[in-house]
Short mmCIF file of C-alpha atoms and ligand atoms in Angstrom, two decimals:
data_model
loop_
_atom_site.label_atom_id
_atom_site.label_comp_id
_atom_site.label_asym_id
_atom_site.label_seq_id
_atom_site.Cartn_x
_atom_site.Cartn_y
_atom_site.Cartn_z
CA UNK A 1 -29.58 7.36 59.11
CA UNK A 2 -27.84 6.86 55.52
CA UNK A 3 -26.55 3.37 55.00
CA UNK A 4 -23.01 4.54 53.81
CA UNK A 5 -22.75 6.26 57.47
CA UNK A 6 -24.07 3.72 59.49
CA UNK A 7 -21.31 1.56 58.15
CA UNK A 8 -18.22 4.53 57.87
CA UNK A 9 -19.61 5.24 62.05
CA UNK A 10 -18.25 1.15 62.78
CA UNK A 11 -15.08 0.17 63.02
CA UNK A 12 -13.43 3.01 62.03
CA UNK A 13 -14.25 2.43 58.41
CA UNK A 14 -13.66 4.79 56.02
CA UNK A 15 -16.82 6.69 54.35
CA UNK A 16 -15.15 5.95 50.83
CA UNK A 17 -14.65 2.52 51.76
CA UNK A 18 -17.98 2.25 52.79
CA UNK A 19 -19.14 3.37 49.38
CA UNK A 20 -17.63 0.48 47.92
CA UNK A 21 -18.46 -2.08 50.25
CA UNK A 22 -21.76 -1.01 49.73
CA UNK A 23 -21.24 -0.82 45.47
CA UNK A 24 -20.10 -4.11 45.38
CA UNK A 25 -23.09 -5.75 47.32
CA UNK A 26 -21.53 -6.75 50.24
CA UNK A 27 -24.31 -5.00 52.51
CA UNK A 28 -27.38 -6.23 53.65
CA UNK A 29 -29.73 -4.38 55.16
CA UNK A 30 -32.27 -6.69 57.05
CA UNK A 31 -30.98 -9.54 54.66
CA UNK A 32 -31.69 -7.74 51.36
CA UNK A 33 -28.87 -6.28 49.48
CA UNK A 34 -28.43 -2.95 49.18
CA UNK A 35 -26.26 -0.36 46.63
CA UNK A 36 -27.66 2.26 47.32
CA UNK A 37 -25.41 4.24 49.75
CA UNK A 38 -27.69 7.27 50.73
CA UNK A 39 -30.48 4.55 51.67
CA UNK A 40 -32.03 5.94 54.88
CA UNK A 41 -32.28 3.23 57.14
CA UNK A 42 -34.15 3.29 60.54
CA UNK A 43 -33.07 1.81 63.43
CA UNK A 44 -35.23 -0.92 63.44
CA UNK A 45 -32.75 -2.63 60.76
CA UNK A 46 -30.45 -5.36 60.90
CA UNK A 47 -27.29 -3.97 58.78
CA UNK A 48 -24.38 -6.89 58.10
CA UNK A 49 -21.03 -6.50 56.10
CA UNK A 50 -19.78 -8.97 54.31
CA UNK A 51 -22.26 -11.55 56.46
CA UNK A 52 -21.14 -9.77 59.92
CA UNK A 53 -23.62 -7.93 61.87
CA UNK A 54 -22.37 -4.26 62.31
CA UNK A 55 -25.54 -3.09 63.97
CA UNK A 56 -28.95 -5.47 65.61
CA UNK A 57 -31.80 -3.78 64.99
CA UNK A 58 -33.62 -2.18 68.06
CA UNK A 59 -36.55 -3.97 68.58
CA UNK A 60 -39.82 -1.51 67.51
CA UNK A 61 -42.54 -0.92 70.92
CA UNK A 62 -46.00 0.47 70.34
CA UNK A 63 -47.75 1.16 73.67
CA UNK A 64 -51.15 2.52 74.60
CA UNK A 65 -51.86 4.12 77.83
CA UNK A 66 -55.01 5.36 80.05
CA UNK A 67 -53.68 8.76 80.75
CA UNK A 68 -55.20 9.82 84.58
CA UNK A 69 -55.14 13.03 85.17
CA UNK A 70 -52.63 15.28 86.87
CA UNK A 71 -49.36 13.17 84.85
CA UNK A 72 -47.66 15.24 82.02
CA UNK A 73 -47.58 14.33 78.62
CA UNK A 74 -43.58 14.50 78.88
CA UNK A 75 -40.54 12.33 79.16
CA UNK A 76 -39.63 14.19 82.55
CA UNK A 77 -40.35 17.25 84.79
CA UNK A 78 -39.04 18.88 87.09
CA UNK A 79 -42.22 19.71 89.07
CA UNK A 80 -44.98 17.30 87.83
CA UNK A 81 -45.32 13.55 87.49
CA UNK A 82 -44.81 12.43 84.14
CA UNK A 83 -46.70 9.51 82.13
CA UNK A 84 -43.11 7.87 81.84
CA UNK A 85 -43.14 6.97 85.39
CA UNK A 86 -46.16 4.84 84.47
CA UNK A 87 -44.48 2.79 83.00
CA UNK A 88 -41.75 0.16 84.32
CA UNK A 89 -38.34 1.40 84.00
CA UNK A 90 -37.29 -1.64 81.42
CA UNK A 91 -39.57 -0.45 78.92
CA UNK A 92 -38.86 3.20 79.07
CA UNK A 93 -35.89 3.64 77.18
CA UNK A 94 -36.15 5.67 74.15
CA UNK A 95 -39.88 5.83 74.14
CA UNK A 96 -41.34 9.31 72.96
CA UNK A 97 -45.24 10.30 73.11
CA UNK A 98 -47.46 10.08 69.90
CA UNK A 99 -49.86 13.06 70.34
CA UNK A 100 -49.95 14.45 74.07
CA UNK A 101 -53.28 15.21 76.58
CA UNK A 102 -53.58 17.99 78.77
CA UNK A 103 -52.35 17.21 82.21
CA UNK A 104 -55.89 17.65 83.37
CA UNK A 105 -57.35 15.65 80.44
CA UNK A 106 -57.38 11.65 80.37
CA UNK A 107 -57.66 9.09 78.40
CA UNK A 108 -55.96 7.27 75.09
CA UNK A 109 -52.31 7.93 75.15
CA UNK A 110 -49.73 6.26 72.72
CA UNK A 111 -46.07 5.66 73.28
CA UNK A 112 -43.38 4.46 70.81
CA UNK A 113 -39.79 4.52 69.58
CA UNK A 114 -40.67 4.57 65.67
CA UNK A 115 -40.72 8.41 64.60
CA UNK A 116 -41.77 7.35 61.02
CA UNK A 117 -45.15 5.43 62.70
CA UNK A 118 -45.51 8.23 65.37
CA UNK A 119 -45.39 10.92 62.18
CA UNK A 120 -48.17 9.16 60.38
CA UNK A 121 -50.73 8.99 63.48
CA UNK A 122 -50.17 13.01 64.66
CA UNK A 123 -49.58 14.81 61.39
CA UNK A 124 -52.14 17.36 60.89
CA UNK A 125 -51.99 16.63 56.95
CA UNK A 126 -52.90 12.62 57.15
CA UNK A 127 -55.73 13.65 59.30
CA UNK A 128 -56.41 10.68 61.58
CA UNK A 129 -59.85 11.64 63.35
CA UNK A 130 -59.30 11.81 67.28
CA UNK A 131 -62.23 11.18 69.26
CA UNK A 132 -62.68 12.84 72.51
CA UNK A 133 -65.46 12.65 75.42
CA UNK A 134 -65.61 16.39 76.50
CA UNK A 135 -67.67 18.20 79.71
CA UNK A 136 -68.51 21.50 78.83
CA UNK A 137 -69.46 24.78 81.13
CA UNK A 138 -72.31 25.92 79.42
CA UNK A 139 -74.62 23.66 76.91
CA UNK A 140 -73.56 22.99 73.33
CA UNK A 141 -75.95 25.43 71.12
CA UNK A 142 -76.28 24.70 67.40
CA UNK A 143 -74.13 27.32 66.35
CA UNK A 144 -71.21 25.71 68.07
CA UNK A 145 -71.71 22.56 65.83
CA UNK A 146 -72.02 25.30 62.67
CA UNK A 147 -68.89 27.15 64.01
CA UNK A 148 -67.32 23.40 64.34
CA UNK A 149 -68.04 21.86 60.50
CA UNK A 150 -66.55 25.10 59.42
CA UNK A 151 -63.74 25.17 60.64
CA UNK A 152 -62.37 27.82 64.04
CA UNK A 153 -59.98 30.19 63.17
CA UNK A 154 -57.11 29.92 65.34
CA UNK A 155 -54.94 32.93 64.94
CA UNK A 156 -51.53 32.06 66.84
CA UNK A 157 -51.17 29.78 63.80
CA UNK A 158 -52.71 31.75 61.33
CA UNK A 159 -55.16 28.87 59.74
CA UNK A 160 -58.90 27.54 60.02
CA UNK A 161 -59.23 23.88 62.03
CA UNK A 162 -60.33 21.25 60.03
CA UNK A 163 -64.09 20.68 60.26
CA UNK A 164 -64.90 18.97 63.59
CA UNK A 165 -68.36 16.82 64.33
CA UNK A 166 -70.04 17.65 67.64
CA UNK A 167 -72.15 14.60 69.09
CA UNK A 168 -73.90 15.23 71.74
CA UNK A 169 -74.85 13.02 74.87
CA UNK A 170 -76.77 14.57 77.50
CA UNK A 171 -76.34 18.23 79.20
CA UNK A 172 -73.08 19.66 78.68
CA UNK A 173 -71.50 16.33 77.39
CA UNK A 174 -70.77 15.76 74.19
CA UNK A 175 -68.48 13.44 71.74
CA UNK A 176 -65.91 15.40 69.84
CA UNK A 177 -64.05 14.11 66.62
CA UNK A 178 -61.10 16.49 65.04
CA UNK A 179 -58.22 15.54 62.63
CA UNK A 180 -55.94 17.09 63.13
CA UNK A 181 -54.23 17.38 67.13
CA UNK A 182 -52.94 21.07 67.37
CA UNK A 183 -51.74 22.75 70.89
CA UNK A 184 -54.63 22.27 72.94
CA UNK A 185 -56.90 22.30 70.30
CA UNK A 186 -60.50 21.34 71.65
CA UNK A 187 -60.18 23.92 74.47
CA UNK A 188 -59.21 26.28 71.96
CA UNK A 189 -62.36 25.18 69.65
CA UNK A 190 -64.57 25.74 72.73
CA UNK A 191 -62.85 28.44 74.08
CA UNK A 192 -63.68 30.30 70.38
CA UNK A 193 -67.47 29.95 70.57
CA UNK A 194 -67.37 31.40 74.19
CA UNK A 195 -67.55 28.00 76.01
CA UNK A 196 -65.69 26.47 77.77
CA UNK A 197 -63.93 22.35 78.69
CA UNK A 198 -64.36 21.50 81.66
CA UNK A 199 -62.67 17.84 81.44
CA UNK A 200 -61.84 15.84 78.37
CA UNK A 201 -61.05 12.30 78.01
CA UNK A 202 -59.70 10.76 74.63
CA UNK A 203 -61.35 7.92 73.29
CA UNK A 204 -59.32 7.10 70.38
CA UNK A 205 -56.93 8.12 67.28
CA UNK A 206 -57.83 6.79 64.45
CA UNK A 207 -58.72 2.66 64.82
CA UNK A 208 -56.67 2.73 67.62
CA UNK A 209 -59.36 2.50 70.64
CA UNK A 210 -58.89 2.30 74.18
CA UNK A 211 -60.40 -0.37 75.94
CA UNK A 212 -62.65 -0.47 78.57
CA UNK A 213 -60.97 -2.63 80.78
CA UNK A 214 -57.20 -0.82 80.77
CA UNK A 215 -57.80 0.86 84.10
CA UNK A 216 -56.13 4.65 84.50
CA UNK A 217 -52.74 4.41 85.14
CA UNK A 218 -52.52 1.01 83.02
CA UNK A 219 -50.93 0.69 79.83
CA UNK A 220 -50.85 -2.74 77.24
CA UNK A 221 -48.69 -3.10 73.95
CA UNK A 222 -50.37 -2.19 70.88
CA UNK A 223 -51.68 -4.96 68.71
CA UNK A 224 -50.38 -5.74 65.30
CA UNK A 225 -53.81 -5.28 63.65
CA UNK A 226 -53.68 -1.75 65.84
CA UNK A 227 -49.90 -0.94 64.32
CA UNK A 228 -50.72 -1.60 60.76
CA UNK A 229 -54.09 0.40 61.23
CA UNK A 230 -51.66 3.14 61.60
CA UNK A 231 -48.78 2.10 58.93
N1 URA B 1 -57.30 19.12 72.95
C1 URA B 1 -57.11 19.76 74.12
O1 URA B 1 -57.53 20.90 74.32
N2 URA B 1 -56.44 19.11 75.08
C2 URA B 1 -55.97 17.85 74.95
O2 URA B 1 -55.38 17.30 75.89
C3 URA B 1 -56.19 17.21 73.72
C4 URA B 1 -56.86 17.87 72.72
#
């Protein structure tokens, strides 16, 4: 939110007046002083008038999750069980989902409450590779991995997929890396070469892995070292 509004929204100050509070120097935005009124400030800053605190920052919360299956990637449902009820009710608050799974698929699910962070890790354009563990119908032939590195044309969205790698591990199983994270986009790969998922299981997104020992169901805060991979 601009700077000049976060102030104008407290105590009924004026937006004009907060213009010149914020001319003068008198605000501090996580300690540093700051003119600039149209700043945009997230709401993980600590903004003070004059030395008063008008607003604590929110505290930031990275979380990673083994998605089981049958839970939607959602923040509620009518009908089906969501991932948020995974989690304890404390920690819930203002949480949204960084990239969702299938409600059939499993796997590497990440929750936060920073946009800007969540933006960086799922936008098609910074192409963080996604690696998924995928069981397919029929065996993977070679012109599925051709079909793959070139790019699938997906016509609801009018474009070609980025070029995907194809590693396979025994009959029908097979590692899948894509960078981009579109609407059910490795069933739709598949689906394209006349194949077809049978269960899929995410592995990572980017250097963020899951480890083996979070059990489904279980979820851990993100490490630093795993935030700034992603900042
Ligand atoms: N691609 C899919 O088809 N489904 C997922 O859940 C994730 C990627």
């Amino acid at each position: 939110m601009m700077l000049s509004r976060i102030i104008s929204n407290q105590n009924g100050i004026s937006r004009q007046r907060a213009n010149a509070l914020i001319a003068a120097g008198k605000v501090t935005v996580d300690g540093r002083v700051c003119r600039d009124a149209r700043e945009n400030v997230d709401r993980f800053a600590r903004v003070a008038v004059e030395g008063r605190t008008i607003r604590q920052a929110m505290p930031a919360c990275y979380l990673m999750l083994n998605k089981p299956a049958g839970y939607l990637s959602a923040t509620e449902d009518d009908i089906h069980p969501t991932v948020m009820e995974l989690l304890d009710p404390g920690i819930r608050e203002g949480l949204h989902l960084a990239g969702r799974l299938d409600r059939a698929s499993t796997g590497l699910l990440i929750l936060t409450n920073d946009g800007q962070w969540s933006r960086r890790l799922t936008e098609p354009a910074v192409r963080i590779p996604k690696v998924y563990l995928v069981t397919t119908e029929c065996p993977i032939t070679e012109e599925t991995h051709q079909r793959f590195a070139a790019g699938i044309w997906f016509e609801y969205e009018q474009l070609t997929t980025s070029p995907a790698t194809i590693e396979e591990l025994g009959h029908c199983q097979a590692r899948v890396t894509i960078y981009e994270g579109r609407y059910h986009q490795v069933k739709r790969m598949f689906h394209a070469v006349g194949n077809r998922v049978t269960s899929l299981h995410r592995e990572s997104m980017g250097d963020i892995r899951l480890p083996p020992e979070l059990e489904p169901g279980q979820y851990r805060a993100l490490t630093s070292a795993e935030i700034d991979s992603a900042s």
